[in-house]
JSON list of C-alpha atoms and ligand atoms in Angstrom, two decimals:
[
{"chain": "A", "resi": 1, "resn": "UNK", "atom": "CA", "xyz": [0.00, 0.00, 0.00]},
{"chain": "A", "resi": 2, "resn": "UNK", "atom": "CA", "xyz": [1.30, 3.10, -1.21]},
{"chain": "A", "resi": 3, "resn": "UNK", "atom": "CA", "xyz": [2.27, 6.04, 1.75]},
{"chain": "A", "resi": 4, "resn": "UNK", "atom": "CA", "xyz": [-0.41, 8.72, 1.65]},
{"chain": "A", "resi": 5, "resn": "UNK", "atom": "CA", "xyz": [-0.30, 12.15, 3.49]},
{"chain": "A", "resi": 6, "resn": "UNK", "atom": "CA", "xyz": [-3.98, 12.52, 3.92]},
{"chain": "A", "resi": 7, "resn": "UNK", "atom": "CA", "xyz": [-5.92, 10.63, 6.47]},
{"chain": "A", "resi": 8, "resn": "UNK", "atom": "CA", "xyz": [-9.00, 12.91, 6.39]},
{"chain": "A", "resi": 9, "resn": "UNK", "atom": "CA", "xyz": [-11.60, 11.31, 4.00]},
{"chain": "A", "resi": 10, "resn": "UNK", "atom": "CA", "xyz": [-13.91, 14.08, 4.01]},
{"chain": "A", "resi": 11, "resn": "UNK", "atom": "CA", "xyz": [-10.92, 16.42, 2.04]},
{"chain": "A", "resi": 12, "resn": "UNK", "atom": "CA", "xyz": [-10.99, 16.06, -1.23]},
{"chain": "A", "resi": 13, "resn": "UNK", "atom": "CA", "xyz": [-7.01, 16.04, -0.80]},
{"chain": "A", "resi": 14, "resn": "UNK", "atom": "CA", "xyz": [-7.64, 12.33, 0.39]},
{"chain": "A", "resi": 15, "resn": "UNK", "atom": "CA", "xyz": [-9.11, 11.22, -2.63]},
{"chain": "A", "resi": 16, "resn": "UNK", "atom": "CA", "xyz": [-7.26, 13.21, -5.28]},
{"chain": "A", "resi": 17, "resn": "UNK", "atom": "CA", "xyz": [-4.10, 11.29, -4.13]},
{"chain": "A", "resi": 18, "resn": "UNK", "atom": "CA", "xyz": [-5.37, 7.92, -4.11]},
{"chain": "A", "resi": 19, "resn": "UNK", "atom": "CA", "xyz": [-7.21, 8.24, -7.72]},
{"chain": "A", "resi": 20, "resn": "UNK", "atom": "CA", "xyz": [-3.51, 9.67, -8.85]},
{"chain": "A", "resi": 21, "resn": "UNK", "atom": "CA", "xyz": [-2.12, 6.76, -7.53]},
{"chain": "A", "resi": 22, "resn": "UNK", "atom": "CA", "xyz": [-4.16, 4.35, -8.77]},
{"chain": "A", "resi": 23, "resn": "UNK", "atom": "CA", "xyz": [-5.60, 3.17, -5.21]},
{"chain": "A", "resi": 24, "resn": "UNK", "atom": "CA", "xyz": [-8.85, 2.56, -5.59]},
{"chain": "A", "resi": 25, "resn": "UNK", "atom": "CA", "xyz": [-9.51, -1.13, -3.09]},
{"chain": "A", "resi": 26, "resn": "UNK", "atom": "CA", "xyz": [-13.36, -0.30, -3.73]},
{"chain": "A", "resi": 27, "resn": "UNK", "atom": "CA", "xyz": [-13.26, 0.12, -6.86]},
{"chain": "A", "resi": 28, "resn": "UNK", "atom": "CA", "xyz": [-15.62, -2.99, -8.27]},
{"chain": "A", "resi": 29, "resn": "UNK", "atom": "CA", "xyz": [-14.31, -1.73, -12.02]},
{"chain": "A", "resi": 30, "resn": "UNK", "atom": "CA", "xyz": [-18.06, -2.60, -13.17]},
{"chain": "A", "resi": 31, "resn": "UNK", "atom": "CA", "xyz": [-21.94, -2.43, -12.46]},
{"chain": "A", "resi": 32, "resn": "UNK", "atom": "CA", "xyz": [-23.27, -4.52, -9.33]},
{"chain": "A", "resi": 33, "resn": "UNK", "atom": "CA", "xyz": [-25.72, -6.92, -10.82]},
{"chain": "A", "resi": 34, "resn": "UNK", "atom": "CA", "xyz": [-28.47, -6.01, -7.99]},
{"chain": "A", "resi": 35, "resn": "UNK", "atom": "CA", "xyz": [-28.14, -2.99, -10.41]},
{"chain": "A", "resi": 36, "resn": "UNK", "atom": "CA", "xyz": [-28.39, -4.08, -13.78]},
{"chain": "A", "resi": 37, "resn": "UNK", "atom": "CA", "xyz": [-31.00, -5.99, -12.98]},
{"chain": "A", "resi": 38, "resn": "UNK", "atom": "CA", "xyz": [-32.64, -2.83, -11.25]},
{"chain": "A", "resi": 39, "resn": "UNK", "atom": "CA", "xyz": [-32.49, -1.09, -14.18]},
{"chain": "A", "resi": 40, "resn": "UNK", "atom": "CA", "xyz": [-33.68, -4.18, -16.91]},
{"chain": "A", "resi": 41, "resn": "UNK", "atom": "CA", "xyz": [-36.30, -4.15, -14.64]},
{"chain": "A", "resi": 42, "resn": "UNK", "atom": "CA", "xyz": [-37.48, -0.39, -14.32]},
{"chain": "A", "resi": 43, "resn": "UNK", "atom": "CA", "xyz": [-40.26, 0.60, -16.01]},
{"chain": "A", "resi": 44, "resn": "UNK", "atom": "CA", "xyz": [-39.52, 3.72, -17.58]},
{"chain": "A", "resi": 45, "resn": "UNK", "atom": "CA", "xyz": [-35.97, 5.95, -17.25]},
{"chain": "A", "resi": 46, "resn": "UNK", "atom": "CA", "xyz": [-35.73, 7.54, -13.90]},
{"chain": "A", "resi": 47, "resn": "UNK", "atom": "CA", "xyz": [-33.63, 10.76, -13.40]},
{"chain": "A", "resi": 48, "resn": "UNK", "atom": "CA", "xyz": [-30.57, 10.43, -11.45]},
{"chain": "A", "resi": 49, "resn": "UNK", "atom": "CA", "xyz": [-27.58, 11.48, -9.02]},
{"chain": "A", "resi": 50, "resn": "UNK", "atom": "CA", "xyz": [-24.69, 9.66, -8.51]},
{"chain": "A", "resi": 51, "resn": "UNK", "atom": "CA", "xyz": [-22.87, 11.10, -5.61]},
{"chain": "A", "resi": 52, "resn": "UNK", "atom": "CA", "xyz": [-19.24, 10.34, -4.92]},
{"chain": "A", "resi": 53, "resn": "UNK", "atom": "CA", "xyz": [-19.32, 8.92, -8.27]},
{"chain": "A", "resi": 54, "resn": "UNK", "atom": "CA", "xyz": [-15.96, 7.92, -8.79]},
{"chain": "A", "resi": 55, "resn": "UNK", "atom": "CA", "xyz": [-14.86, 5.79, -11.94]},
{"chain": "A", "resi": 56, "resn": "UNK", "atom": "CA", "xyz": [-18.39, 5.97, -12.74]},
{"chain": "A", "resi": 57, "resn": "UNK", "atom": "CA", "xyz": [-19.18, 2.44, -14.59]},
{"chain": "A", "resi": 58, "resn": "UNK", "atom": "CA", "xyz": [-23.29, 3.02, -13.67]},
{"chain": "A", "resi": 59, "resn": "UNK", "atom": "CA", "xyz": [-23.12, 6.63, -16.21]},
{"chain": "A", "resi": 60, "resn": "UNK", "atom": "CA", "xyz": [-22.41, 4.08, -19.58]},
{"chain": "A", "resi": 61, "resn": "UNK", "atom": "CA", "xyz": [-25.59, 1.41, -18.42]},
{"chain": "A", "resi": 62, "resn": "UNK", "atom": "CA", "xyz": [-27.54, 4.39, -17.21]},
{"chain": "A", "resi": 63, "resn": "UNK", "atom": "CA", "xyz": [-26.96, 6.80, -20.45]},
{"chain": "A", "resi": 64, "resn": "UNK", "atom": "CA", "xyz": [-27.02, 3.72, -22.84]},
{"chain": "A", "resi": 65, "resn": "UNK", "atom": "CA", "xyz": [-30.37, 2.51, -21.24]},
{"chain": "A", "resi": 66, "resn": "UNK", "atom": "CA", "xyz": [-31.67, 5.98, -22.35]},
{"chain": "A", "resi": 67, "resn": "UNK", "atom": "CA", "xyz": [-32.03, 7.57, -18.28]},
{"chain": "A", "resi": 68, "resn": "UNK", "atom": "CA", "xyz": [-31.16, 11.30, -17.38]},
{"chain": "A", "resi": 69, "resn": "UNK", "atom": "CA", "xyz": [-27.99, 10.65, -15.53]},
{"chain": "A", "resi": 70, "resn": "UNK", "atom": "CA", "xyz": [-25.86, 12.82, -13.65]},
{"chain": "A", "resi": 71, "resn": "UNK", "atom": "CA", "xyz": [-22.82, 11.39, -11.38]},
{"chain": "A", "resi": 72, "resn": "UNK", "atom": "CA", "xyz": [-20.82, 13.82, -9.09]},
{"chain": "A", "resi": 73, "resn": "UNK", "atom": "CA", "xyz": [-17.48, 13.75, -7.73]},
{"chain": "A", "resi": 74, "resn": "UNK", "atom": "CA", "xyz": [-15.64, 16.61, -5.75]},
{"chain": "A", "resi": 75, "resn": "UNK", "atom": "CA", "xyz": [-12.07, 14.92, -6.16]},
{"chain": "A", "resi": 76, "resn": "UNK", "atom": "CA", "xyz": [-10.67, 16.19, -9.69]},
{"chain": "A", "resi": 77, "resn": "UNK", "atom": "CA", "xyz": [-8.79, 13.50, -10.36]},
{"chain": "A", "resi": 78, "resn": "UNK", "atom": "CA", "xyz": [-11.53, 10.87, -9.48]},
{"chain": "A", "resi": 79, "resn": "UNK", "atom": "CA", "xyz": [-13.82, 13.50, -12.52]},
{"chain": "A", "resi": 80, "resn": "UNK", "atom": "CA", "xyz": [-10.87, 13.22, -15.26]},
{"chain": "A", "resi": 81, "resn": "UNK", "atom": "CA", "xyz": [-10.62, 9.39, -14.92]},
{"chain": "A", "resi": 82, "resn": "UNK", "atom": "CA", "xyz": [-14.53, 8.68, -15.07]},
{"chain": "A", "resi": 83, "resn": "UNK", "atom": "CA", "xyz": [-14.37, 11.22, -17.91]},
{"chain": "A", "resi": 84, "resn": "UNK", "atom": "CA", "xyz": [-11.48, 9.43, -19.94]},
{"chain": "A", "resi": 85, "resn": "UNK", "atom": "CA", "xyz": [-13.11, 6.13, -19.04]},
{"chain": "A", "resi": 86, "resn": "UNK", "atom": "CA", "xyz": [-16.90, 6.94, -20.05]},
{"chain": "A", "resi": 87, "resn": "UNK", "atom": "CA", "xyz": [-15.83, 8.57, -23.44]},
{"chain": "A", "resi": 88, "resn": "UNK", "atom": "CA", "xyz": [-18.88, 9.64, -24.98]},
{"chain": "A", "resi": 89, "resn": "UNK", "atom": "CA", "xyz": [-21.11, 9.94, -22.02]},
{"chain": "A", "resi": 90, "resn": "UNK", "atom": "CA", "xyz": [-17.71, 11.81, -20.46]},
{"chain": "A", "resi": 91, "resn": "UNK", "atom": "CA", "xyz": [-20.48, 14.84, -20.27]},
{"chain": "A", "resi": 92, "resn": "UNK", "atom": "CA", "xyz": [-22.84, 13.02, -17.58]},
{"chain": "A", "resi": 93, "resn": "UNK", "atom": "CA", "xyz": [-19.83, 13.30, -14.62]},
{"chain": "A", "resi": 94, "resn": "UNK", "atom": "CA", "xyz": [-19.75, 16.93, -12.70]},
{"chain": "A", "resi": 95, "resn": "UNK", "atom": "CA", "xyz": [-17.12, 18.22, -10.39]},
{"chain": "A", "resi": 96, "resn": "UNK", "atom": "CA", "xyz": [-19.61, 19.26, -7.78]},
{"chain": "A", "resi": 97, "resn": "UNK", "atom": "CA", "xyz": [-19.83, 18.71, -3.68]},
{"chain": "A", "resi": 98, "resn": "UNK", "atom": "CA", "xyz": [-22.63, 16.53, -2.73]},
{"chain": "A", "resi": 99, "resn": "UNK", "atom": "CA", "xyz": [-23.47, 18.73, 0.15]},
{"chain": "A", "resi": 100, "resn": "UNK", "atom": "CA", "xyz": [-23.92, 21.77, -2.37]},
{"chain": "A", "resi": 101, "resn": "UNK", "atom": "CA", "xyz": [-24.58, 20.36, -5.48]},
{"chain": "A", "resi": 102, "resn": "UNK", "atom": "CA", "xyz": [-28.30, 21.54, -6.99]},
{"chain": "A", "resi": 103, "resn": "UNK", "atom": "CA", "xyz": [-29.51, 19.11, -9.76]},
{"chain": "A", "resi": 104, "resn": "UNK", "atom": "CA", "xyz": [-30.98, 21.31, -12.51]},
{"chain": "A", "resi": 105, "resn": "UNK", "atom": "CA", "xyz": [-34.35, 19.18, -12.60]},
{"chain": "A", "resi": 106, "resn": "UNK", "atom": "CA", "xyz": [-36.16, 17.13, -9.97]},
{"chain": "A", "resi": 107, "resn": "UNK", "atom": "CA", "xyz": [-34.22, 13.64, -9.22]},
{"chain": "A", "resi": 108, "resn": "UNK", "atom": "CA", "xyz": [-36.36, 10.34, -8.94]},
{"chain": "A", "resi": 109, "resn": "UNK", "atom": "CA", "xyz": [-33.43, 7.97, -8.28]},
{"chain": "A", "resi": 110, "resn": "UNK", "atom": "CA", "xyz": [-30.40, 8.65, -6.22]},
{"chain": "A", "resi": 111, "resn": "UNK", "atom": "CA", "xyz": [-27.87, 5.81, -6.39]},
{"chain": "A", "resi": 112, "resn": "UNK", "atom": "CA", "xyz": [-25.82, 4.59, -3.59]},
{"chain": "A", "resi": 113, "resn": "UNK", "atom": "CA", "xyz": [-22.44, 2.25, -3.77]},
{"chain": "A", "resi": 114, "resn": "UNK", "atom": "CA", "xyz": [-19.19, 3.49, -1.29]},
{"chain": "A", "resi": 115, "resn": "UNK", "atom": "CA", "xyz": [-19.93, 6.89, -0.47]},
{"chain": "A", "resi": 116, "resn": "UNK", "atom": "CA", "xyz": [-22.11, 6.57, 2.86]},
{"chain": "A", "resi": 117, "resn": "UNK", "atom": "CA", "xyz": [-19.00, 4.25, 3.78]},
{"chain": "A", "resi": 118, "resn": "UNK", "atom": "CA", "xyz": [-16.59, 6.48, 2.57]},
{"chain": "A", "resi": 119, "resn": "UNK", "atom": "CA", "xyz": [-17.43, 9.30, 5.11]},
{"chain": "A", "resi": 120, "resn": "UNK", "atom": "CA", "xyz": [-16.64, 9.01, 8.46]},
{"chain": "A", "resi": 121, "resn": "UNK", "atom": "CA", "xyz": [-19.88, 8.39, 11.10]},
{"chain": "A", "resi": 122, "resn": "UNK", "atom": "CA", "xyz": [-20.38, 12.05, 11.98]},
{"chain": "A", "resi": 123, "resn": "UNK", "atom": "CA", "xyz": [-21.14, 12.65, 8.42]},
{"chain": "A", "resi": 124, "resn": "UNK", "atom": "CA", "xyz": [-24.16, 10.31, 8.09]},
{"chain": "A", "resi": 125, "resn": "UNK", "atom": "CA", "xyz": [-26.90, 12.47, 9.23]},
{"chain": "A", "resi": 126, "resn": "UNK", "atom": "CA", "xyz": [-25.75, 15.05, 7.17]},
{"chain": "A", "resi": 127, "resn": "UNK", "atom": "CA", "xyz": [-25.78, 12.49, 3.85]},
{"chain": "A", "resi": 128, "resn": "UNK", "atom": "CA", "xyz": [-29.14, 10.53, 4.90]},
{"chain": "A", "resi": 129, "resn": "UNK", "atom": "CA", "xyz": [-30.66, 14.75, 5.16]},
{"chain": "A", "resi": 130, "resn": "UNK", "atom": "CA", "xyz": [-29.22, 15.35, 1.93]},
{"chain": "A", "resi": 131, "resn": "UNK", "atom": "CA", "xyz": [-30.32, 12.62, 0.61]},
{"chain": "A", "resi": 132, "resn": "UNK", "atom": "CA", "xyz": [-33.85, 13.26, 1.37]},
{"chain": "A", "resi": 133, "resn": "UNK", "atom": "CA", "xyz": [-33.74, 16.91, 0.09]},
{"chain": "A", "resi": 134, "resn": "UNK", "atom": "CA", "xyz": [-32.70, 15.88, -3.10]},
{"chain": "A", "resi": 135, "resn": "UNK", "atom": "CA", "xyz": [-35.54, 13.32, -3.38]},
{"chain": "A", "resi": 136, "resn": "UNK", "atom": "CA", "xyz": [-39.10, 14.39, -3.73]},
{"chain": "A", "resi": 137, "resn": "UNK", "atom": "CA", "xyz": [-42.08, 12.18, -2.22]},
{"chain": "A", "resi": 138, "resn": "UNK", "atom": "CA", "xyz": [-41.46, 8.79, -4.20]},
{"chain": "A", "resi": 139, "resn": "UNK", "atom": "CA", "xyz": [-38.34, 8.85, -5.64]},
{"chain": "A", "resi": 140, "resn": "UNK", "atom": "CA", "xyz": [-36.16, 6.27, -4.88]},
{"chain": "A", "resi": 141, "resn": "UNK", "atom": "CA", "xyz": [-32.65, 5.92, -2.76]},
{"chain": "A", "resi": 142, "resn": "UNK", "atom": "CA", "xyz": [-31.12, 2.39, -3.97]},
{"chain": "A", "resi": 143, "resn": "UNK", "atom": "CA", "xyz": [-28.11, 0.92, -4.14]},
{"chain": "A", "resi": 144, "resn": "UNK", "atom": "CA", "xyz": [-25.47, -0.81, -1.59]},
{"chain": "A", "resi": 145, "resn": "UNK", "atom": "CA", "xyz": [-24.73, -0.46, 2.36]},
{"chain": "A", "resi": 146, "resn": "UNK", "atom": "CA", "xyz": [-21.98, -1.55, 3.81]},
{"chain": "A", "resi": 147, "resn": "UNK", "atom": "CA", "xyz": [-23.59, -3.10, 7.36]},
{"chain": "A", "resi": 148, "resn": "UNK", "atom": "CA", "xyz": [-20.61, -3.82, 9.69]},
{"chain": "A", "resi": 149, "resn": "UNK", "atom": "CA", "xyz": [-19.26, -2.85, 12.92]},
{"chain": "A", "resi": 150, "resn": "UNK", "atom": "CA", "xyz": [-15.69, -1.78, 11.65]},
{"chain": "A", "resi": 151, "resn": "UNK", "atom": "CA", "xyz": [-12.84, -0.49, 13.99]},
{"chain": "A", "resi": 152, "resn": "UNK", "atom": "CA", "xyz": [-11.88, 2.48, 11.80]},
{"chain": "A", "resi": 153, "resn": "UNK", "atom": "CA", "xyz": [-12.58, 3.09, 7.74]},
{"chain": "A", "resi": 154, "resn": "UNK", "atom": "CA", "xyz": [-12.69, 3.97, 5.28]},
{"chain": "A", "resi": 155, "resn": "UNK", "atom": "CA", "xyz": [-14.88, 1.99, 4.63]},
{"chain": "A", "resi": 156, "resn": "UNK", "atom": "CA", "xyz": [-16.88, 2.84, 7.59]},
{"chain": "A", "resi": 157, "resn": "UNK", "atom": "CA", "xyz": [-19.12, 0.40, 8.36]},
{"chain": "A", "resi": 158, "resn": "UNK", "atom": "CA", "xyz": [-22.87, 1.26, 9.88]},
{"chain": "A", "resi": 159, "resn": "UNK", "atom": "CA", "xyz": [-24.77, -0.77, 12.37]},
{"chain": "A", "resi": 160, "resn": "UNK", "atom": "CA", "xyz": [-28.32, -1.75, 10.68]},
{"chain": "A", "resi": 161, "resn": "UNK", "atom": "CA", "xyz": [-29.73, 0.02, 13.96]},
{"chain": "A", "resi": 162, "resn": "UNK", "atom": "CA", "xyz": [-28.44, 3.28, 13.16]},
{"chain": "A", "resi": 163, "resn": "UNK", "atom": "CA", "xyz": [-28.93, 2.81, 9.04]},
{"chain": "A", "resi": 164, "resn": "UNK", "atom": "CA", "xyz": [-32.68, 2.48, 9.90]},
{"chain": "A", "resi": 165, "resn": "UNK", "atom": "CA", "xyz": [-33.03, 5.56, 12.39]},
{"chain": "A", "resi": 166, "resn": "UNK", "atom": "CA", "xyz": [-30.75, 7.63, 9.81]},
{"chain": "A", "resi": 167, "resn": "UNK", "atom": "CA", "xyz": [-32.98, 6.87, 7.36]},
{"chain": "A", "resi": 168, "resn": "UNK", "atom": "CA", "xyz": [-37.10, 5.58, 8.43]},
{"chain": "A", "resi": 169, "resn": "UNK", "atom": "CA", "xyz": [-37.89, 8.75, 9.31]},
{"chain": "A", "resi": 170, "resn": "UNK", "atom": "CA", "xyz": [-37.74, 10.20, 5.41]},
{"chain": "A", "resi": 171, "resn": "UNK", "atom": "CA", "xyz": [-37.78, 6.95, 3.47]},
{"chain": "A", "resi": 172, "resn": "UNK", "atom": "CA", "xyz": [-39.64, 3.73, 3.31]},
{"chain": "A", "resi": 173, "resn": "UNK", "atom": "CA", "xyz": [-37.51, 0.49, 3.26]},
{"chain": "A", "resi": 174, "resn": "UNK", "atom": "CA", "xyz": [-39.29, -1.91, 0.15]},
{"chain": "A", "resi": 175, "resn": "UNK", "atom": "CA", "xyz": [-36.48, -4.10, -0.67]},
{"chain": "A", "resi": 176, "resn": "UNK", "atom": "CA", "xyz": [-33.53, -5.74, 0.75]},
{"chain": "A", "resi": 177, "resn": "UNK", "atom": "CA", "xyz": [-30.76, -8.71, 0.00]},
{"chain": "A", "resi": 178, "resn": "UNK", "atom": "CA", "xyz": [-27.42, -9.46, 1.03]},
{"chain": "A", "resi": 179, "resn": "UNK", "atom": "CA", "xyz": [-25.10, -9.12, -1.79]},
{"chain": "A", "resi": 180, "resn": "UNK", "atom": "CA", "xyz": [-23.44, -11.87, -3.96]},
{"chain": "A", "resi": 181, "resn": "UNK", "atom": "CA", "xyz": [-21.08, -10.22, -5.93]},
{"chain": "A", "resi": 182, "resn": "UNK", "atom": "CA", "xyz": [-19.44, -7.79, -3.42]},
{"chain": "A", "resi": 183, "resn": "UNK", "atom": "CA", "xyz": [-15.85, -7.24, -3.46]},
{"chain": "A", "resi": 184, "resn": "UNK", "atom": "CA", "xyz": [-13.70, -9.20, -0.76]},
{"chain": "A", "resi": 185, "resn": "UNK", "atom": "CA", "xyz": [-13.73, -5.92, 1.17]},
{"chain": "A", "resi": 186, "resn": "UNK", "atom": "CA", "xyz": [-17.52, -6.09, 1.55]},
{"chain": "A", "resi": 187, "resn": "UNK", "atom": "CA", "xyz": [-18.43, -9.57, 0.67]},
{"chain": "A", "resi": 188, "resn": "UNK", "atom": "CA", "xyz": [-21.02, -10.89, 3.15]},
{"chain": "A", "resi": 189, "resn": "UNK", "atom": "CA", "xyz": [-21.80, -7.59, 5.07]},
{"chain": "A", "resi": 190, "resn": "UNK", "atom": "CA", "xyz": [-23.03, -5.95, 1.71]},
{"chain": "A", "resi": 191, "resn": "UNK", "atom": "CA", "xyz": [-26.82, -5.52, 1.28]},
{"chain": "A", "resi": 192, "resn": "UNK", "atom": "CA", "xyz": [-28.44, -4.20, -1.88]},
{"chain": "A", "resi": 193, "resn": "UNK", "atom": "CA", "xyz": [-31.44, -2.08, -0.58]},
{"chain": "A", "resi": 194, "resn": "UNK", "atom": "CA", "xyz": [-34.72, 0.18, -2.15]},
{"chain": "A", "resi": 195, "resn": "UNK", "atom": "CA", "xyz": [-36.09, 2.89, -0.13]},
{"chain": "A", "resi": 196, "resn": "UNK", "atom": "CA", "xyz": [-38.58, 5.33, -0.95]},
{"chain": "A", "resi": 197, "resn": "UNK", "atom": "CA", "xyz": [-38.92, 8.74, -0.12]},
{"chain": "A", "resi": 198, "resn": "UNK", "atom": "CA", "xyz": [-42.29, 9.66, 2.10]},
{"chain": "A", "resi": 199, "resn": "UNK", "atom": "CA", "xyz": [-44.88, 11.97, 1.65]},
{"chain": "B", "resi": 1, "resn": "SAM", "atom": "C1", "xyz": [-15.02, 5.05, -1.88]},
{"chain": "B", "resi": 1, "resn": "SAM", "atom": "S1", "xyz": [-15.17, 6.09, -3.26]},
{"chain": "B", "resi": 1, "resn": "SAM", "atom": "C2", "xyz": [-16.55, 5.33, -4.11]},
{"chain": "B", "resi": 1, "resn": "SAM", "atom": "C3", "xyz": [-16.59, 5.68, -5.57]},
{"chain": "B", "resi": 1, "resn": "SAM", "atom": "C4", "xyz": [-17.73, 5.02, -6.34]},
{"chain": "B", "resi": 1, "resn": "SAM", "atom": "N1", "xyz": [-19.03, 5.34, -5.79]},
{"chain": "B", "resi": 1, "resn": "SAM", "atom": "C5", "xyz": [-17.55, 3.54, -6.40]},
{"chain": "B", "resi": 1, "resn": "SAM", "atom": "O1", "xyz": [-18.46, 2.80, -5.99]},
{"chain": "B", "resi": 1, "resn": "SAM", "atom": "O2", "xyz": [-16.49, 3.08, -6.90]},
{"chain": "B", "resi": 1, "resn": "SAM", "atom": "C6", "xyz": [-15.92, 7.56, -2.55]},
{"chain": "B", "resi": 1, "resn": "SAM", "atom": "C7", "xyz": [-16.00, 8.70, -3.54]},
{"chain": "B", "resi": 1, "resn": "SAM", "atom": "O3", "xyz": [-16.74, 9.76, -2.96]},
{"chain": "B", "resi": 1, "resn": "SAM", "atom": "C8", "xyz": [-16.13, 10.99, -3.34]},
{"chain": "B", "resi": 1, "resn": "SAM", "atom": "N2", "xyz": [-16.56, 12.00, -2.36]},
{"chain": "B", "resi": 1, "resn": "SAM", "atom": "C9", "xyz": [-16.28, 12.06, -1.03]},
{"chain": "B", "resi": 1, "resn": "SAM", "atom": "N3", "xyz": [-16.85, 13.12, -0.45]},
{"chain": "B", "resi": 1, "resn": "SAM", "atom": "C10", "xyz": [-17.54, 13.77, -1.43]},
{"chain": "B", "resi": 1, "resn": "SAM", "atom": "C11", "xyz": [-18.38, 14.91, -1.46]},
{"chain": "B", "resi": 1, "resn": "SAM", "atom": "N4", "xyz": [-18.60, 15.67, -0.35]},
{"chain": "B", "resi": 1, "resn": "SAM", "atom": "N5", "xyz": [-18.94, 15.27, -2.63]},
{"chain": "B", "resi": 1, "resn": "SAM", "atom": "C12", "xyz": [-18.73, 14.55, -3.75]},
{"chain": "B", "resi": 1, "resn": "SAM", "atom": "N6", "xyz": [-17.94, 13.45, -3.80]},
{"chain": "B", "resi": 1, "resn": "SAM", "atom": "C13", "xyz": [-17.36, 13.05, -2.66]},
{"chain": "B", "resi": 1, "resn": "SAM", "atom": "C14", "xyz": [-14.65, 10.68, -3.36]},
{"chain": "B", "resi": 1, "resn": "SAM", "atom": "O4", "xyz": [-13.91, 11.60, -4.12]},
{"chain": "B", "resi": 1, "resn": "SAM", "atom": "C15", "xyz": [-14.65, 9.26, -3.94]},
{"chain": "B", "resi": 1, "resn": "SAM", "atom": "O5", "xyz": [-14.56, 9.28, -5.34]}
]
């Protein structure tokens, strides 16, 4: 493991040097199939975020499936290599700040993989409220939560306890499954999960 001289993963100093170097342990280099089949299985294109984006493989499935997709990042060097790597759909990935960005129309679908667990704890009020700003009554938070107790992180693992309080009182929980094809650093505390923003 290469020597890095930021420890603070809510700096976007912490990221830029690990994209640079080519560090990337959660990177899955590819779409979850809970995902894929997510989207087969939609019924229409939903508009969406992708916060904390990084490489970005969901953009080319989303974009090529015909959905409204937008996928932020605040690290610069995580943007340039999800632009180089999504070529023609290079357009669809924003340097922005999740906790400031303002989607230019109303979001149905906010997608989840490695960025609740990238944050440290005491940030994890302040994602599950963003999260349900962003969202208007129905739209839909889905994607993949890393449910551990872990010493330190990232990834920082969340007790299913404090998922739920974080996030029943804005969304509705209306699907749930442990993961098959995590990566080793997740595999069996992984869960692939639908909620639904409330009235
Ligand atoms: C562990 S990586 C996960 C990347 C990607 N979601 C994936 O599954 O491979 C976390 C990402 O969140 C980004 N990030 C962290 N804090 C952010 C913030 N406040 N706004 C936008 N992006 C952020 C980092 O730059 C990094 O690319």
């Amino acid at each position: 493991m290469p020597g890095f001289k930021h420890r603070d993963s809510t700096g976007v100093a912490f990221w830029d040097e690990r994209f640079e170097q080519a560090f990337m342990p959660w990177d899955r280099a590819g779409v979850p199939e809970e995902f894929q089949r997510f989207v087969q299985q939609a019924q229409a294109p939903l508009t969406t975020l992708i916060p904390g984006c990084g490489l970005g493989y969901e953009v080319a499935l989303l974009a090529d499936s015909g959905w409204d997709v937008t996928a932020i990042d605040f690290a610069p060097a995580a943007v340039a290599a999800a632009k180089q790597a999504l070529g023609p759909h290079a357009d669809k990935v924003v340097q922005a700040d999740f906790f400031q960005f303002q989607p230019a129309t109303t979001l149905q679908l906010i997608y989840e993989r490695a960025f609740l667990c990238a944050l440290p704890p005491a940030m994890n009020e302040a994602i599950a409220s963003r999260w349900a700003q962003l969202l208007p009554p129905g739209g839909l938070l889905v994607g993949f939560f890393f449910i551990a107790e872990t010493p330190s992180g990232p990834p920082f693992g969340i007790a299913r306890e404090k998922l739920l309080s974080l996030l029943q009182p804005n969304f509705k929980c209306v699907e749930e499954r442990l993961v098959e094809d995590s990566i080793t650093v997740f595999a069996g505390r992984e869960y692939w999960q639908v909620w639904q923003r409330k009235v």
